[in-house]
């Protein structure tokens, strides 16, 4: 799943005694991207696009991919604390923080803690709030490949990214990622009732991006984030699924870059 | 020799579409309880209790119960209720719970109290076992699978403490916290009821049972992997500084006895018909492997060499782990397949008869097969698994009568001649004869 031009470095930093893997590439103001609950599949085309104008920092969150598991972590907020510490450890300021899916849940929690690190926030199909309409699709009750497929607008979009069936190392990533996700957000599944009240204090300019056809996190959640955050706008990408950054890498990269420039 | 009786108490409703080849989908955790008829449930619960009472009359030493959730193959969703009733309506037989699903209890103090009451009402006939449960149990009661093993161990430690430490005391653990542990009920048996551990596939659990000197009961696993698992227990016992023996070994297996060979075969075929456990070979149900093997529920490298371990390995692309566990090459078992493993998992009735996964016949033909099992495995405790799947009350009662008249007396003699001591003859905690 790595891009043809692998223009990134790979390093390990230590946070709270845990080895955390960080991919980094490009030049410019920092854009930190947090991956989905299925783990980071590598240097994806979105990063390649963004790295033309920004330093893209893509960590494996602790317990995912090649980052060590915090055995004590029990909720996404624990990951948020660790990721804030990682940003400090990397010496990043004026950060545009982008959260993809579950990474958006973690990013929203991070923003409630100390927004001073952040210049801008981007939430892409982020769970974290209990949907007013519909329910967040429960990955624990389906095969992991079927769950990823549900993130695309259709089967063809899945095949375009992962092929007829994903490579074994990607499947292994999905398998292992699910275990960490089950440690953090088994119940309630993928939301935190203590998040919404705190979002009122997040004045960071926020862009909310949602695939119109998102079948994993109901689009209602996008509207709820917009209502809860005092300085947010919502961009719905027509026809796209939950994994909008894989389906529409150009479009999402442009939205993020424009938002970072305005913030 | 300890001889027990077991059935999973299937929900048998011919009109539900979940019974027999009706074409209705029999996928585990895919069947709605909209089909459940409580009046039929009433009949079945009472039938299974009546059969247990009759099993005691026929000379069984133990009446075994188990527990599963949100599934028609086992009506024992609240096994302790059945155990409490048996405590009152039976007189001599041990009530063997194999077992309570510890990790799904958020309040194990309640469990300690329930079991102490059952032990008292039965005047000390409770044998209490613990299990980790399948994915189904974790889903049904929404217990986090990655903490299943931690919760199992801590709940065990807590329940034993609640039974044995004078209260009140505090418990501040990783998963359980109490400010006032002082249950106003204590077990009849001191220091606590015997603990036996049933299982099929976790090496962690076998090692843990051996460490605690708890007898390990293999649940209807095939003969050779069962023997290997006993060997693993024996090795672990040595590492813990003691010699394990027959008192540490239990085995549950399918035995049905009937008046003629024809009746026996007709009844035994019902083991794999109707709402029988879809995780057991050859039946009509389908599994959803990703639910059975939830993330973090079982260790990826600590599976015992049983058919169930193959099913799990194949379900998540973990054939390498399966190979490591079995020492057998299972290349491409999901596609063109390791034929032996695939045949084991999908075994037909005849295959199961041939490899003695099901033993059926008249007493004359069944007794030598039981003897073979006892000679091969040398368990001190056995449970005959009967009356399952689509078997009727009449099927069960014929078998129970013949077991009482002919099989049990013969098996007792075998136990003596083979020197197979149960935990009630040789105390597994001390290896000393029980007075």
XYZ file of C-alpha atoms in Angstrom:
698
model
C 0.000 0.000 0.000
C 3.073 2.266 0.045
C 3.194 4.875 -2.682
C 5.515 4.542 -5.670
C 7.673 7.399 -4.418
C 8.392 6.562 -0.832
C 9.406 10.031 0.177
C 9.253 9.584 3.914
C 11.449 8.672 6.819
C 10.605 6.130 9.449
C 11.628 6.700 13.057
C 10.785 5.486 16.542
C 10.300 7.874 19.426
C 9.601 7.035 23.047
C 6.441 8.198 24.777
C 5.601 7.126 28.338
C 8.116 4.328 27.992
C 6.557 3.054 24.757
C 8.200 2.864 21.381
C 6.064 4.833 18.920
C 6.667 4.572 15.202
C 6.420 7.784 13.206
C 6.532 8.195 9.439
C 7.420 11.672 8.270
C 7.815 13.279 4.842
C 7.565 16.546 2.942
C 8.298 20.134 3.926
C 6.236 22.929 5.362
C 3.983 23.434 8.347
C 3.217 20.171 10.140
C 0.173 18.041 9.389
C -0.206 15.162 11.836
C -2.494 12.395 10.578
C -4.019 9.761 12.873
C -5.117 6.503 11.290
C -8.341 4.521 11.391
C -9.077 1.761 13.917
C -7.831 -0.689 11.290
C -4.306 0.731 11.599
C -2.152 2.774 9.277
C -1.615 0.971 5.962
C 1.553 2.918 5.100
C 2.427 6.050 3.173
C -0.916 6.486 1.436
C -1.559 8.754 -1.584
C -3.145 11.374 0.696
C 0.198 11.815 2.448
C 2.001 12.067 -0.855
C -0.341 14.865 -1.957
C -0.122 16.739 1.341
C 3.651 16.472 1.569
C 4.032 18.853 -1.410
C 3.180 21.734 0.932
C 3.453 20.274 4.414
C 5.533 18.145 6.667
C 3.292 15.120 7.029
C 3.699 13.233 10.305
C 1.918 9.878 10.425
C 2.431 7.895 13.608
C 1.222 4.399 14.350
C -0.800 5.149 17.458
C 0.330 3.156 20.498
C -0.954 -0.416 20.299
C -1.319 -0.259 16.506
C 1.049 -1.217 13.705
C 4.623 -1.057 14.876
C 4.009 0.976 18.028
C 4.083 -0.741 21.403
C 0.836 -1.429 23.211
C 0.053 0.503 26.388
C -1.337 -2.427 28.369
C -2.994 -0.013 30.755
C -4.919 1.977 28.135
C -8.671 1.598 28.439
C -10.217 4.331 26.297
C -9.431 6.558 23.309
C -8.740 9.398 25.732
C -5.680 7.465 26.951
C -4.400 7.387 23.376
C -5.127 11.111 23.052
C -2.910 11.844 26.051
C -0.136 9.747 24.532
C -0.468 11.403 21.139
C -0.336 14.877 22.654
C 2.857 13.791 24.391
C 4.167 12.467 21.053
C 3.559 15.856 19.413
C 5.491 17.502 22.245
C 8.270 14.950 21.933
C 8.551 15.706 18.215
C 8.712 19.439 19.020
C 5.803 20.255 16.735
C 3.842 23.483 17.048
C 1.197 25.071 14.876
C -0.029 21.622 13.995
C -2.851 20.814 11.647
C -4.210 17.651 13.255
C -6.093 15.309 10.924
C -7.997 12.337 12.289
C -9.263 9.656 9.942
C -12.231 7.708 11.329
C -11.269 6.445 14.785
C -8.180 8.675 14.541
C -10.648 11.568 14.394
C -12.184 10.410 17.677
C -8.697 10.498 19.222
C -7.978 13.877 17.581
C -11.184 15.374 19.008
C -10.206 14.134 22.482
C -6.725 15.667 21.992
C -8.225 18.999 21.048
C -10.269 19.114 24.286
C -7.103 18.842 26.380
C -4.688 21.503 25.216
C -5.546 23.091 21.880
C -2.491 25.380 22.049
C -0.459 22.896 20.008
C -3.020 23.007 17.246
C -3.450 25.486 14.468
C -6.250 23.563 12.842
C -8.258 20.395 13.297
C -9.674 18.107 10.607
C -12.082 15.315 11.477
C -12.761 12.838 8.674
C -15.741 10.538 9.276
C -14.943 10.601 12.962
C -16.851 8.565 15.527
C -16.756 9.747 19.152
C -20.308 11.049 19.508
C -23.361 8.857 19.947
C -25.257 9.198 16.658
C -28.629 10.932 16.812
C -29.643 8.868 13.821
C -28.436 5.387 12.993
C -25.639 3.502 14.690
C -21.902 3.256 14.216
C -21.219 0.010 12.327
C -19.868 -2.605 14.744
C -16.659 -4.068 13.330
C -16.582 -6.733 16.064
C -19.558 -8.523 14.517
C -18.183 -8.858 10.992
C -15.114 -10.310 9.343
C -12.349 -7.728 9.217
C -12.152 -7.652 5.432
C -15.919 -7.181 5.154
C -15.639 -4.334 7.624
C -13.069 -2.532 5.491
C -15.207 -3.151 2.411
C -18.111 -1.470 4.187
C -15.905 1.616 4.390
C -15.911 2.035 0.608
C -18.671 3.374 -1.574
C -18.714 0.064 -3.456
C -16.780 -3.132 -4.103
C -14.956 -1.615 -7.074
C -13.549 1.152 -4.892
C -12.209 -1.466 -2.473
C -10.642 -3.436 -5.300
C -9.007 -0.313 -6.696
C -7.156 0.185 -3.416
C -6.567 -3.299 -2.026
C -7.123 -5.593 -5.014
C -9.597 -8.493 -5.143
C -8.451 -9.471 -1.684
C -6.007 -7.572 0.458
C -2.391 -8.668 0.878
C -1.660 -10.871 3.878
C 0.334 -8.205 5.714
C -2.597 -5.798 5.427
C -4.980 -8.458 6.739
C -2.652 -9.131 9.627
C -2.632 -5.395 10.371
C -6.446 -5.343 10.422
C -6.544 -8.404 12.660
C -4.099 -7.030 15.220
C -5.559 -3.509 15.096
C -8.954 -4.864 16.006
C -7.576 -6.247 19.243
C -6.325 -2.806 20.316
C -9.615 -1.234 19.289
C -11.440 -3.782 21.446
C -9.280 -2.744 24.392
C -10.162 0.930 23.924
C -13.734 1.180 22.772
C -15.583 -2.095 23.292
C -18.337 -0.399 25.262
C -19.749 1.996 24.554
C -18.681 1.252 21.017
C -16.834 4.119 19.347
C -18.209 7.025 21.309
C -17.699 8.795 24.614
C -20.548 10.599 26.335
C -17.969 12.781 28.097
C -16.611 14.178 24.828
C -19.426 16.363 23.482
C -19.673 18.703 26.523
C -15.952 19.474 26.270
C -16.031 20.266 22.558
C -17.672 23.591 23.424
C -14.280 24.788 24.653
C -12.411 23.832 21.457
C -12.000 27.047 19.480
C -9.498 25.543 17.048
C -10.710 26.062 13.470
C -12.125 22.718 12.510
C -12.952 21.180 9.173
C -15.298 18.211 9.316
C -15.152 15.982 6.230
C -17.703 13.272 5.625
C -18.362 10.862 2.805
C -21.951 11.269 1.747
C -22.378 7.496 1.591
C -20.509 6.727 4.825
C -21.951 3.382 5.995
C -19.673 3.099 9.036
C -20.172 6.340 10.966
C -23.549 7.941 10.233
C -23.331 11.388 8.570
C -25.497 12.631 11.455
C -22.312 12.543 13.549
C -20.751 15.114 11.226
C -23.629 17.484 11.889
C -23.346 16.809 15.635
C -19.642 17.694 15.599
C -20.443 20.888 13.707
C -23.023 21.864 16.325
C -20.772 20.987 19.252
C -17.641 22.795 18.016
C -17.815 26.606 18.080
C -15.580 27.128 15.048
C -16.296 24.331 12.602
C -17.578 23.794 9.110
C -18.764 20.590 7.473
C -17.774 19.414 4.010
C -19.688 16.453 2.619
C -17.992 14.653 -0.253
C -20.654 13.531 -2.699
C -20.830 9.803 -3.338
C -17.899 8.910 -1.092
C -17.816 6.251 1.616
C -16.260 6.226 5.087
C -12.748 5.816 3.686
C -13.083 9.038 1.727
C -9.331 9.764 1.955
C -8.596 6.526 0.051
C -11.360 7.064 -2.503
C -10.776 10.766 -3.057
C -7.180 11.442 -2.037
C -6.835 14.579 -4.225
C -10.057 16.102 -3.055
C -9.373 15.478 0.630
C -5.767 16.689 0.349
C -6.993 19.942 -1.199
C -9.619 20.420 1.505
C -7.035 19.865 4.225
C -4.426 22.143 2.617
C -6.972 24.938 2.101
C -8.171 24.627 5.675
C -4.604 24.693 7.007
C -3.858 27.780 4.918
C -6.907 29.664 6.184
C -6.525 28.738 9.837
C -13.784 -43.788 38.812
C -16.298 -40.982 38.717
C -19.094 -41.309 36.143
C -21.188 -38.302 35.215
C -24.044 -37.527 32.866
C -24.343 -34.550 30.544
C -26.543 -33.006 27.903
C -26.458 -29.485 26.511
C -30.237 -29.149 26.860
C -30.978 -28.084 23.275
C -34.007 -25.965 22.528
C -35.924 -28.476 20.432
C -38.690 -26.798 18.496
C -39.571 -28.627 15.280
C -41.816 -25.740 14.230
C -39.116 -23.082 14.569
C -37.356 -23.920 11.331
C -34.163 -24.245 13.343
C -34.660 -27.955 13.724
C -33.771 -30.442 11.057
C -33.206 -29.718 7.412
C -35.846 -27.038 6.929
C -33.659 -24.783 4.874
C -33.730 -22.035 7.485
C -30.331 -20.552 8.165
C -28.706 -22.095 11.239
C -25.929 -19.591 11.741
C -24.689 -19.078 15.251
C -25.632 -15.646 16.596
C -27.814 -15.194 13.554
C -31.039 -16.700 14.936
C -33.689 -14.412 16.400
C -35.360 -15.287 19.687
C -38.605 -14.110 18.115
C -38.960 -17.858 17.428
C -38.680 -18.751 21.114
C -41.773 -20.353 22.653
C -41.684 -20.103 26.466
C -44.332 -22.806 26.853
C -42.103 -25.216 24.981
C -39.185 -23.915 27.039
C -41.110 -24.832 30.178
C -41.589 -28.392 28.947
C -37.945 -28.770 27.978
C -36.478 -27.382 31.207
C -38.649 -29.769 33.193
C -37.794 -32.661 30.876
C -34.064 -32.105 31.306
C -34.414 -31.839 35.078
C -36.448 -35.071 35.130
C -33.744 -36.805 33.109
C -31.111 -35.658 35.583
C -33.125 -37.086 38.474
C -33.438 -40.368 36.580
C -29.710 -40.355 35.831
C -29.080 -40.205 39.573
C -31.462 -43.127 40.099
C -29.557 -45.090 37.449
C -26.355 -44.704 39.398
C -24.509 -41.761 37.898
C -22.140 -40.119 40.360
C -22.438 -36.674 38.852
C -24.871 -34.486 36.941
C -22.994 -32.069 34.744
C -24.341 -28.724 33.567
C -22.869 -26.163 31.235
C -23.749 -22.645 30.161
C -24.019 -20.806 26.856
C -25.785 -17.643 25.824
C -27.990 -16.394 22.996
C -28.098 -19.750 21.255
C -30.609 -22.586 20.885
C -28.105 -25.399 21.299
C -27.875 -24.965 25.062
C -30.737 -23.815 27.264
C -28.431 -23.359 30.236
C -28.150 -19.594 30.028
C -28.449 -19.450 33.806
C -26.977 -22.780 34.756
C -26.880 -21.926 38.443
C -30.694 -21.877 38.558
C -30.792 -25.468 37.312
C -28.039 -26.361 39.751
C -30.015 -24.877 42.636
C -33.060 -26.938 41.700
C -30.984 -30.113 41.395
C -29.476 -29.342 44.776
C -32.947 -29.684 46.258
C -34.491 -32.499 44.155
C -31.563 -34.922 44.037
C -29.995 -36.708 46.968
C -26.555 -38.162 46.302
C -25.144 -37.108 42.956
C -22.552 -34.391 42.685
C -23.731 -31.315 40.821
C -20.893 -30.563 38.458
C -20.851 -27.118 36.855
C -18.497 -27.010 33.883
C -18.636 -24.218 34.174
C -19.494 -20.702 35.115
C -18.140 -18.226 32.564
C -16.035 -16.110 34.895
C -14.962 -13.244 32.603
C -18.526 -12.224 31.787
C -19.382 -11.607 35.450
C -19.051 -7.960 36.354
C -19.933 -8.784 39.963
C -18.347 -12.123 40.920
C -19.312 -11.621 44.578
C -22.832 -12.461 43.496
C -21.489 -15.643 41.916
C -19.656 -16.603 45.106
C -22.895 -16.152 47.049
C -24.979 -18.170 44.570
C -22.578 -21.074 44.559
C -22.251 -21.104 48.343
C -26.041 -21.309 48.595
C -26.155 -24.180 46.107
C -23.432 -25.977 48.024
C -25.355 -25.596 51.264
C -28.742 -26.580 49.845
C -27.128 -29.704 48.329
C -25.288 -30.330 51.618
C -21.914 -30.245 49.987
C -22.469 -31.842 46.575
C -21.285 -28.967 44.392
C -18.308 -29.261 42.055
C -17.680 -25.876 40.608
C -15.833 -25.351 37.357
C -14.783 -22.213 35.575
C -14.544 -21.452 31.881
C -13.457 -18.502 29.801
C -16.410 -18.879 27.427
C -16.594 -18.651 23.677
C -16.905 -15.451 21.683
C -20.659 -15.925 21.884
C -20.598 -15.439 25.645
C -18.424 -12.329 25.401
C -20.740 -10.843 22.790
C -23.946 -11.748 24.619
C -22.883 -10.222 27.922
C -20.591 -7.676 26.292
C -17.425 -8.568 28.137
C -14.239 -7.218 26.590
C -12.478 -10.166 24.953
C -8.931 -8.784 25.260
C -9.313 -8.900 29.039
C -10.991 -12.305 29.096
C -7.996 -14.169 30.484
C -7.141 -11.463 33.028
C -10.724 -11.334 34.232
C -10.898 -15.133 34.409
C -7.896 -15.259 36.695
C -8.867 -12.336 38.871
C -12.500 -13.429 39.243
C -11.251 -16.874 40.267
C -8.884 -15.443 42.853
C -11.630 -13.207 44.140
C -14.309 -15.922 44.436
C -11.915 -18.250 46.265
C -10.980 -15.382 48.582
C -14.642 -14.552 49.187
C -15.206 -18.209 50.160
C -12.155 -18.657 52.329
C -11.016 -15.348 53.867
C -12.914 -14.182 56.921
C -14.685 -10.930 56.059
C -15.002 -8.132 55.836
C -12.087 -7.337 53.559
C -11.354 -5.016 50.695
C -10.541 -6.014 47.130
C -8.895 -3.476 44.859
C -7.931 -5.401 41.732
C -7.356 -4.650 38.084
C -10.862 -5.576 36.967
C -12.817 -5.965 40.214
C -13.100 -3.589 43.134
C -15.040 -4.065 46.349
C -15.047 -2.033 49.516
C -16.836 -4.640 51.633
C -16.428 -8.340 50.926
C -18.366 -10.177 53.584
C -20.926 -12.529 51.980
C -23.391 -13.829 54.530
C -23.201 -17.312 53.080
C -20.237 -19.623 53.012
C -19.703 -22.914 51.198
C -20.789 -26.109 52.940
C -17.571 -27.801 51.821
C -14.418 -26.447 53.408
C -12.305 -24.711 52.476
C -14.430 -24.531 49.326
C -16.164 -26.820 46.799
C -13.884 -28.808 44.479
C -12.849 -26.852 41.404
C -12.496 -28.611 38.052
C -11.553 -26.864 34.837
C -13.133 -27.861 31.522
C -11.696 -26.802 28.201
C -10.738 -27.576 24.667
C -8.027 -25.384 23.345
C -6.147 -22.973 25.528
C -2.720 -24.104 26.663
C -2.762 -21.178 29.082
C -5.768 -22.701 30.799
C -4.217 -26.184 31.027
C -1.051 -24.746 32.531
C -3.078 -22.659 34.941
C -5.205 -25.675 35.992
C -2.070 -27.751 36.566
C -0.524 -24.988 38.622
C -3.593 -24.932 40.877
C -3.829 -28.752 40.908
C -7.357 -28.508 39.516
C -8.512 -31.508 37.489
C -8.799 -30.691 33.779
C -11.812 -31.989 31.858
C -11.402 -32.241 28.092
C -14.716 -31.594 26.386
C -15.399 -34.103 23.617
C -12.052 -33.661 21.951
C -10.613 -36.446 19.847
C -8.577 -39.154 21.481
C -5.071 -38.342 20.326
C -5.150 -34.574 20.939
C -6.803 -35.286 24.282
C -3.918 -37.539 25.258
C -1.444 -34.877 24.148
C -3.220 -32.299 26.252
C -3.126 -34.579 29.302
C 0.585 -34.995 28.648
C 0.943 -31.220 28.617
C -0.878 -31.088 31.957
C 1.441 -33.779 33.347
C 4.481 -31.803 32.170
C 3.134 -28.679 33.804
C 2.459 -30.597 37.013
C 6.089 -31.711 37.089
C 7.199 -28.129 36.647
C 5.057 -27.292 39.642
C 6.701 -30.025 41.671
C 4.123 -32.807 41.777
C 3.052 -35.911 39.867
C -0.394 -35.699 38.317
C -2.514 -38.801 38.000
C -5.877 -40.061 36.902
C -7.467 -37.836 39.528
C -6.359 -34.835 37.446
C -7.943 -36.094 34.230
C -11.537 -35.758 33.179
C -13.082 -36.584 29.820
C -16.496 -35.833 28.347
C -17.511 -37.957 25.383
C -20.608 -38.886 23.439
C -22.101 -42.217 24.424
C -25.588 -43.386 23.581
C -26.841 -46.873 24.450
C -29.951 -48.469 23.053
C -31.932 -51.686 22.913
C -30.816 -52.662 19.413
C -27.999 -51.584 17.110
C -30.597 -50.134 14.742
C -32.221 -48.013 17.431
C -28.771 -46.954 18.638
C -27.703 -45.720 15.245
C -30.990 -43.943 14.588
C -30.778 -42.119 17.900
C -27.066 -41.324 17.684
C -27.484 -39.732 14.277
C -29.576 -37.141 16.103
C -26.444 -35.906 17.887
C -25.668 -33.895 14.786
C -29.227 -32.934 13.909
C -31.356 -30.117 15.196
C -29.939 -27.286 17.236
C -26.776 -29.054 18.268
C -23.650 -27.100 18.989
C -22.510 -25.627 15.671
C -18.933 -25.639 16.849
C -18.905 -29.396 16.993
C -18.113 -31.441 14.005
C -20.619 -32.585 11.475
C -23.750 -30.846 12.656
C -26.079 -28.720 10.613
C -25.207 -25.334 12.062
C -22.807 -22.745 10.727
C -20.292 -20.798 12.721
C -19.329 -17.160 12.414
C -15.638 -17.625 13.099
C -14.901 -13.933 13.593
C -17.326 -13.879 16.507
C -16.157 -17.160 17.968
C -12.606 -15.904 17.844
C -13.063 -12.306 18.947
C -10.016 -10.043 19.049
C -7.833 -10.910 21.981
C -10.054 -13.735 23.247
C -7.489 -16.466 22.790
C -3.754 -16.251 22.536
C -2.594 -16.654 18.974
C 0.164 -19.064 19.856
C -1.317 -21.035 22.727
C -3.867 -23.326 21.159
C -4.050 -26.983 21.984
C -3.964 -29.506 19.143
C -7.677 -30.107 18.771
C -10.198 -29.840 15.994
C -11.492 -26.624 17.519
C -8.048 -25.115 17.287
C -8.012 -25.888 13.599
C -11.334 -24.154 13.126
C -10.021 -21.068 14.854
C -6.739 -21.054 13.017
C -8.381 -21.383 9.656
C -10.929 -18.761 10.510
C -8.386 -16.014 10.835
C -5.629 -17.082 8.533
C -3.587 -18.459 11.394
C -2.558 -21.726 9.890
C 1.023 -21.207 10.951
C -0.067 -21.054 14.562
C -2.136 -24.165 14.047
C 0.845 -25.948 12.559
C 2.983 -24.857 15.463
C 0.361 -26.152 17.894
C -0.189 -29.480 16.171
C 3.197 -30.118 14.650
C 1.300 -30.981 11.476
C 1.565 -29.292 8.134
C -1.765 -27.733 7.216
C -0.825 -25.846 4.129
C -3.684 -24.144 2.319
C -6.214 -25.749 4.602
C -8.783 -23.132 3.727
C -8.648 -23.916 0.026
C -7.474 -27.302 -1.208
C -6.882 -28.197 2.433
C -4.917 -30.429 4.628
C -7.326 -33.245 4.018
C -7.057 -34.840 7.418
C -7.765 -31.606 9.244
C -10.557 -30.637 6.926
C -12.122 -34.074 7.304
C -11.849 -33.792 11.072
C -13.585 -30.476 11.109
C -16.343 -31.449 8.714
C -16.542 -35.065 9.817
C -19.606 -37.025 8.880
C -21.531 -39.256 11.244
C -19.744 -42.342 9.975
C -16.345 -40.676 10.383
C -17.258 -39.794 13.938
C -18.332 -43.345 14.681
C -15.105 -44.660 13.159
C -12.876 -42.430 15.220
C -15.051 -42.850 18.324
C -16.120 -39.232 18.549
C -19.549 -40.817 18.935
C -19.935 -44.184 20.663
C -23.277 -45.864 20.213
C -24.735 -49.351 20.257
C -26.156 -51.876 22.636
C -24.409 -52.270 25.996
C -22.606 -55.279 24.552
C -20.934 -53.254 21.793
C -20.579 -49.980 23.703
C -18.782 -51.370 26.766
C -15.622 -52.479 24.908
C -15.394 -49.079 23.198
C -15.658 -47.276 26.500
C -12.941 -49.583 27.788
C -10.730 -48.556 24.870
C -11.222 -44.881 25.741
C -10.389 -45.525 29.379
C -7.278 -47.540 28.531
C -6.087 -44.960 26.027
C -6.685 -41.810 28.061
C -6.731 -43.043 31.683
C -9.155 -40.435 33.024
C -10.326 -40.675 36.629
C -13.568 -38.894 35.772
C -15.755 -39.378 32.747
C -19.013 -37.894 31.567
C -21.340 -39.553 29.086
C -22.783 -36.930 26.760
C -26.202 -38.089 25.616
C -29.689 -36.830 24.829
C -28.439 -34.057 22.582
C -29.277 -32.511 19.221
C -32.588 -33.930 18.071
C -32.777 -36.798 20.576
C -36.140 -37.206 22.233
C -36.948 -37.753 25.890
C -37.647 -41.395 25.054
C -34.242 -41.769 23.384
C -32.589 -40.333 26.490
C -34.558 -42.448 28.953
C -33.870 -45.746 27.126
C -30.186 -44.959 27.127
C -30.148 -43.901 30.778
C -31.885 -47.125 31.822
C -29.449 -49.330 29.928
C -26.504 -47.337 31.235
C -27.765 -47.929 34.759
C -28.474 -51.614 34.231
C -25.360 -52.610 32.310
C -22.870 -49.923 31.331
C -22.207 -48.165 34.635
C -21.590 -51.413 36.601
C -19.185 -52.570 33.879
C -17.375 -49.240 33.776
C -16.964 -49.273 37.555
C -15.232 -52.621 37.289
C -12.976 -51.246 34.538
C -12.128 -48.284 36.725
C -11.011 -50.660 39.469
C -9.041 -52.957 37.198
C -7.367 -50.055 35.410
C -6.731 -48.272 38.703
C -8.503 -45.083 37.610
C -8.998 -42.962 40.695
C -11.275 -39.948 40.708
C -10.707 -36.759 42.706
C -13.097 -38.224 45.293
C -10.762 -41.173 45.810
C -7.376 -39.469 45.509
C -7.316 -35.825 46.516
C -5.658 -33.909 43.671
C -4.497 -31.235 46.118
C -2.400 -33.699 48.095
C -2.333 -36.933 46.059
C -3.462 -38.671 49.260
C -6.378 -41.117 49.377
C -9.615 -39.462 50.414
C -10.720 -40.774 53.775
